[in-house]
Short mmCIF file of C-alpha atoms in Angstrom, two decimals:
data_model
loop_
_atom_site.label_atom_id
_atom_site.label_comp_id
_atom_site.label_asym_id
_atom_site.label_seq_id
_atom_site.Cartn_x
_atom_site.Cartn_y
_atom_site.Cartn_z
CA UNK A 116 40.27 65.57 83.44
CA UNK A 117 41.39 61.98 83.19
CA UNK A 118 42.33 60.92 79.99
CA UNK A 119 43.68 56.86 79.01
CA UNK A 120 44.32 56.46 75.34
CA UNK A 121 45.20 53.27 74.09
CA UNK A 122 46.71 52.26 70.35
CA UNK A 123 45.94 51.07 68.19
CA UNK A 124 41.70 50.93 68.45
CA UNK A 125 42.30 47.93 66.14
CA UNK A 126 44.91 45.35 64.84
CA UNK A 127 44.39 42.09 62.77
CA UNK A 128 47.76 39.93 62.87
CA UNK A 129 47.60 36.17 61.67
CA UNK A 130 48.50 33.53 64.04
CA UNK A 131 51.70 33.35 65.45
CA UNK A 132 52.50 37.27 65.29
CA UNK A 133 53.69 39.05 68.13
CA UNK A 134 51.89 42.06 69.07
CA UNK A 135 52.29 45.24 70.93
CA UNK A 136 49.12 47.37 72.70
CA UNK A 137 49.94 50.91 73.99
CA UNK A 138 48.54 52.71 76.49
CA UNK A 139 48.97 56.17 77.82
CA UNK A 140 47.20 57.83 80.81
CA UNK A 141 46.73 61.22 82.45
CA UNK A 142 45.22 60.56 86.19
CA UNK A 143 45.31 62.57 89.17
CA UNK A 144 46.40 60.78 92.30
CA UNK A 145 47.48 57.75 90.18
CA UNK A 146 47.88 54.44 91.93
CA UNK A 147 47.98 50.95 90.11
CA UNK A 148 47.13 50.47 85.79
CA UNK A 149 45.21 47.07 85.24
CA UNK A 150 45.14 45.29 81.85
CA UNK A 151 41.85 43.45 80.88
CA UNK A 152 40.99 41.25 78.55
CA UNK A 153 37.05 41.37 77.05
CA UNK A 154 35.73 38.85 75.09
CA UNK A 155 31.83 38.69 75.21
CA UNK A 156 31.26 38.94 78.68
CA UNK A 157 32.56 41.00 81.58
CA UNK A 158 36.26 42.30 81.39
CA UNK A 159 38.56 39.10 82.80
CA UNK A 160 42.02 40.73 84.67
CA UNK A 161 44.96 40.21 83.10
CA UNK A 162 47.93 42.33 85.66
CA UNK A 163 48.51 45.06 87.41
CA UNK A 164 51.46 47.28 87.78
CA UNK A 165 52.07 49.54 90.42
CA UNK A 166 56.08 50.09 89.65
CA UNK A 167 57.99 51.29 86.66
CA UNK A 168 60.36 48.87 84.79
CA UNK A 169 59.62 45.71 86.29
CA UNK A 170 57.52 43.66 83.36
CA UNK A 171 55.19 41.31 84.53
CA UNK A 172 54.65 37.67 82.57
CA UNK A 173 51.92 35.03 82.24
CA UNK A 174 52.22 32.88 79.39
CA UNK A 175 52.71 34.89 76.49
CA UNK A 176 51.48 37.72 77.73
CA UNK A 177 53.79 40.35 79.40
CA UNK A 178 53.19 44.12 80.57
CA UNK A 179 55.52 46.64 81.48
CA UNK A 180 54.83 50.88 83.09
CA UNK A 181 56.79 53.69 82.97
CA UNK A 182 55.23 56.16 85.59
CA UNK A 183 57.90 58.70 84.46
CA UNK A 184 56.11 58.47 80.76
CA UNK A 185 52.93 57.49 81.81
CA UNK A 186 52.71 54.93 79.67
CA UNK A 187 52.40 51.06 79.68
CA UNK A 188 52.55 48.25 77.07
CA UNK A 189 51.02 44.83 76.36
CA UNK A 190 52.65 42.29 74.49
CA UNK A 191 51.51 39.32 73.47
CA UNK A 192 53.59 36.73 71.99
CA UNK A 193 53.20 33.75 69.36
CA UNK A 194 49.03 34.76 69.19
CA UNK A 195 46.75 32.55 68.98
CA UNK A 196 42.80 32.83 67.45
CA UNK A 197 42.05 32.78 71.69
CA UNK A 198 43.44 36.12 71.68
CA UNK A 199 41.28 38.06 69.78
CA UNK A 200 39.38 40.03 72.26
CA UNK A 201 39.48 43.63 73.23
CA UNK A 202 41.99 44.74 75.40
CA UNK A 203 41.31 47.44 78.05
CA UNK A 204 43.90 49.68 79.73
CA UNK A 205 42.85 51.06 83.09
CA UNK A 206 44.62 53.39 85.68
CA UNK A 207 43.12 52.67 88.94
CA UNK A 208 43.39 56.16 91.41
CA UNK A 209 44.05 55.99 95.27
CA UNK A 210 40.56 56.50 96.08
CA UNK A 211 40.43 53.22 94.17
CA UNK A 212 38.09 54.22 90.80
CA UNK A 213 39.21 52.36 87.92
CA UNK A 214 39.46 54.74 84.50
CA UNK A 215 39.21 52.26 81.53
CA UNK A 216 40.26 53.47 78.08
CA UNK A 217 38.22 52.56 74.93
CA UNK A 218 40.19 49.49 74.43
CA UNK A 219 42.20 47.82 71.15
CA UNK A 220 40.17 45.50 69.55
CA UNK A 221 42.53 42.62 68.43
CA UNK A 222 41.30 40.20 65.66
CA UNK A 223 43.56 37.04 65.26
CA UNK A 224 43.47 35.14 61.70
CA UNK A 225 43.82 31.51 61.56
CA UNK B 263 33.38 29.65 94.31
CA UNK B 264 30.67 32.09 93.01
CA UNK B 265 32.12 35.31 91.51
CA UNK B 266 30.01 38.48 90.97
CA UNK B 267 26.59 37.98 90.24
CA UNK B 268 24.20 39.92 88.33
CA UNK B 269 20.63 39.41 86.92
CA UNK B 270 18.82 40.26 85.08
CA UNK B 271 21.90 39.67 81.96
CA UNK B 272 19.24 41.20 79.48
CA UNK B 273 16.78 43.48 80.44
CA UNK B 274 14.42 45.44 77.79
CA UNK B 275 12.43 48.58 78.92
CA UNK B 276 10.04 50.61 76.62
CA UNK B 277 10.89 54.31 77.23
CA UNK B 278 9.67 55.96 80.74
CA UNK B 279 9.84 52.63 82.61
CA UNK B 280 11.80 51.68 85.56
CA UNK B 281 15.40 49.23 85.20
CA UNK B 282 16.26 47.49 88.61
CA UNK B 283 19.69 45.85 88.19
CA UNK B 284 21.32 43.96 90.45
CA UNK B 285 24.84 42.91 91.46
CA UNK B 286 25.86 40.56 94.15
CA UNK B 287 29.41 40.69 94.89
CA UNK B 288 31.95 37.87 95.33
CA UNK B 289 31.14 36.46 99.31
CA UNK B 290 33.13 38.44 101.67
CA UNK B 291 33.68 41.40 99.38
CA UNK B 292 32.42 44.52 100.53
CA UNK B 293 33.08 46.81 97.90
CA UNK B 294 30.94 47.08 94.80
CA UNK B 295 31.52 49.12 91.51
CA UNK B 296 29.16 49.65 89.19
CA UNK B 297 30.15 50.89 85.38
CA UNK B 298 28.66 51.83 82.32
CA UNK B 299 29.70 50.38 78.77
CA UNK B 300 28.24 52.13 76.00
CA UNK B 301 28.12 50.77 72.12
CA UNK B 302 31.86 51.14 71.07
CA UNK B 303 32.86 52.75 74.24
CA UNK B 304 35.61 51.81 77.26
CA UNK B 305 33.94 51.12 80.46
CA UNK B 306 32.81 54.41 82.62
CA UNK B 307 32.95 54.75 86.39
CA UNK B 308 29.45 55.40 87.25
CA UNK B 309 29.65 54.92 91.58
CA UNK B 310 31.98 53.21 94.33
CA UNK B 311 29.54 51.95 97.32
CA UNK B 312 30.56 49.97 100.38
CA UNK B 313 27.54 48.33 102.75
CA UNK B 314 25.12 51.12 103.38
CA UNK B 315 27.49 53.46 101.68
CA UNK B 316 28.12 55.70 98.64
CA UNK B 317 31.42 56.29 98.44
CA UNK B 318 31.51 58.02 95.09
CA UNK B 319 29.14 58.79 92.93
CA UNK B 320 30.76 61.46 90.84
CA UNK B 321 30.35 59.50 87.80
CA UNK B 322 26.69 58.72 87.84
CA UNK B 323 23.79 60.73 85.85
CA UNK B 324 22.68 63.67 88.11
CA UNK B 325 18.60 62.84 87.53
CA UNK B 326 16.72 59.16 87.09
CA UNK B 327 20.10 57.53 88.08
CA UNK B 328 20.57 55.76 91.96
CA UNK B 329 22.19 53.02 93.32
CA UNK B 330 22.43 50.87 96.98
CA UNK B 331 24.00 48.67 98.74
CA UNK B 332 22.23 47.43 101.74
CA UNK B 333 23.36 45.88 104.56
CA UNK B 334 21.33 42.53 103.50
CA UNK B 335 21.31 41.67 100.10
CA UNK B 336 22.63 42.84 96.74
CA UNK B 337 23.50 45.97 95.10
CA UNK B 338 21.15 48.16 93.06
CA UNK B 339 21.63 49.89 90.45
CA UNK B 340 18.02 51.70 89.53
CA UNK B 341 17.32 53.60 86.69
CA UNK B 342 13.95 55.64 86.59
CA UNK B 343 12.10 56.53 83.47
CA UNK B 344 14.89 55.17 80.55
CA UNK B 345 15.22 56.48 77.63
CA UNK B 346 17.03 55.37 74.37
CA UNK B 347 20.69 56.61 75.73
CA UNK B 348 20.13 54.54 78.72
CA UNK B 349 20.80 51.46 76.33
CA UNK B 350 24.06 50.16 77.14
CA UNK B 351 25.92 47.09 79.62
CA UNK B 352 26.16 47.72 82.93
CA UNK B 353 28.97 45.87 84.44
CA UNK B 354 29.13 45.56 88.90
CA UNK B 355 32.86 44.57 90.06
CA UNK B 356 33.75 43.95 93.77
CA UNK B 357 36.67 44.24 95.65
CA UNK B 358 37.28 42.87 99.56
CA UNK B 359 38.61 46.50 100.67
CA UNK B 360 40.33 49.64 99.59
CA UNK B 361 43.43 49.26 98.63
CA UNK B 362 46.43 49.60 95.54
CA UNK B 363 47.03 45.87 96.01
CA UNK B 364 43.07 44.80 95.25
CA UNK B 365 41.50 44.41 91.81
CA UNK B 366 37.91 44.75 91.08
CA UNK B 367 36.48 41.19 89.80
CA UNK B 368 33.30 42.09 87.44
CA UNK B 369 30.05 40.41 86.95
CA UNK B 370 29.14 39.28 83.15
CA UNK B 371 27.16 42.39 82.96
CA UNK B 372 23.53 43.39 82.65
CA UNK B 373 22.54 44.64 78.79
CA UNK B 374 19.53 46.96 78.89
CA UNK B 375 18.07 48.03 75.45
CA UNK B 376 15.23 50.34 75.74
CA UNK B 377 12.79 50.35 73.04
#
């Protein structure tokens, strides 16, 4: 059976920390893992990696896989209180369903 | 610029009634996804459809559960005779085609509570 588990399931930092999510995955016929980002509303995409080693940036956000692992990490730099949200791993398979993990909940303090 | 559309955003049912949700993708998207997120819960694959299509529905309930996508109009996700479990937020995501190199861009979500 599938299986994405993501660490922590929680985290409060105070502004200006750097943190790191985890993720690891078991998925048959694995394709692509997505990061989202859910605040209230409907996950918002953050990247997607198809290839291990090569760490993708935006902002102060970056994400790097492993495939050999099967793992990937989300880092987030310098937070800010806009960051708390819950952050969703998600394999995507090659018959394109997306597997989401239960998420880290990150609360940023002022 | 519309993304994915879905009304109603709340819907409340009293047990043994019919939920209609619906999901209109993002124009020129043919894909639609429709997921389940339960209190404290990650998102759950419930069916892939494409126009007139289910693709996969291995993650939907076997009974009271069904979904469409018509050639004209939006998706449907239907629900027949809730009960309390069926409280939860349905998200709908679309996608123009299959592929590694597409993400799925998601609605804000439907909320059913059933009383």
């Amino acid at each position: 059976e599938d299986k994405v588990v993501q660490s922590p399931l929680s985290l409060v930092v105070h502004e200006g920390d750097t943190v790191t999510l985890n993720c690891s995955y078991e998925v048959t016929n694995f394709r692509s893992l997505l990061w989202y980002k859910q605040e209230k509303k409907a996950p918002t995409f953050l990247f997607m990696l198809t290839s291990s080693g090569i760490e993708k940036k935006s902002g102060r956000l970056s994400s790097i896989l492993d495939k050999k692992e099967l793992f990937s990490i989300l880092n987030i730099t310098a937070t800010q209180t806009g960051d708390s949200a819950i952050y969703l791993c998600a394999p995507k398979t090659g018959d394109d369903k997306i597997i989401f993990g239960k998420g880290t909940r990150l609360h940023i303090l002022p | 610029n519309a993304g994915v559309m879905q009304n109603p955003r709340h819907l409340v049912r009293r047990r043994g009634q019919e939920a209609r949700l619906r999901c209109s993708p993002v124009k020129g998207h043919s894909h639609v996804y429709w997921y389940r997120q339960l209190p404290e819960e990650g998102l759950k694959f419930m069916v892939y459809l494409q126009k007139e299509n289910i693709i996969d529905e291995s993650g939907m309930p076997k009974e009271r559960f069904s979904a469409e996508f018509p050639k004209e109009g939006p998706s449907i996700l239907r629900i027949q005779q809730v009960v309390r479990g069926d409280s939860a937020a349905y998200f709908c995501a679309s996608s123009p085609r299959t592929g590694t190199t597409d993400t799925q861009y998601f609605g804000p979500g439907t909320r059913l509570t059933v009383l």
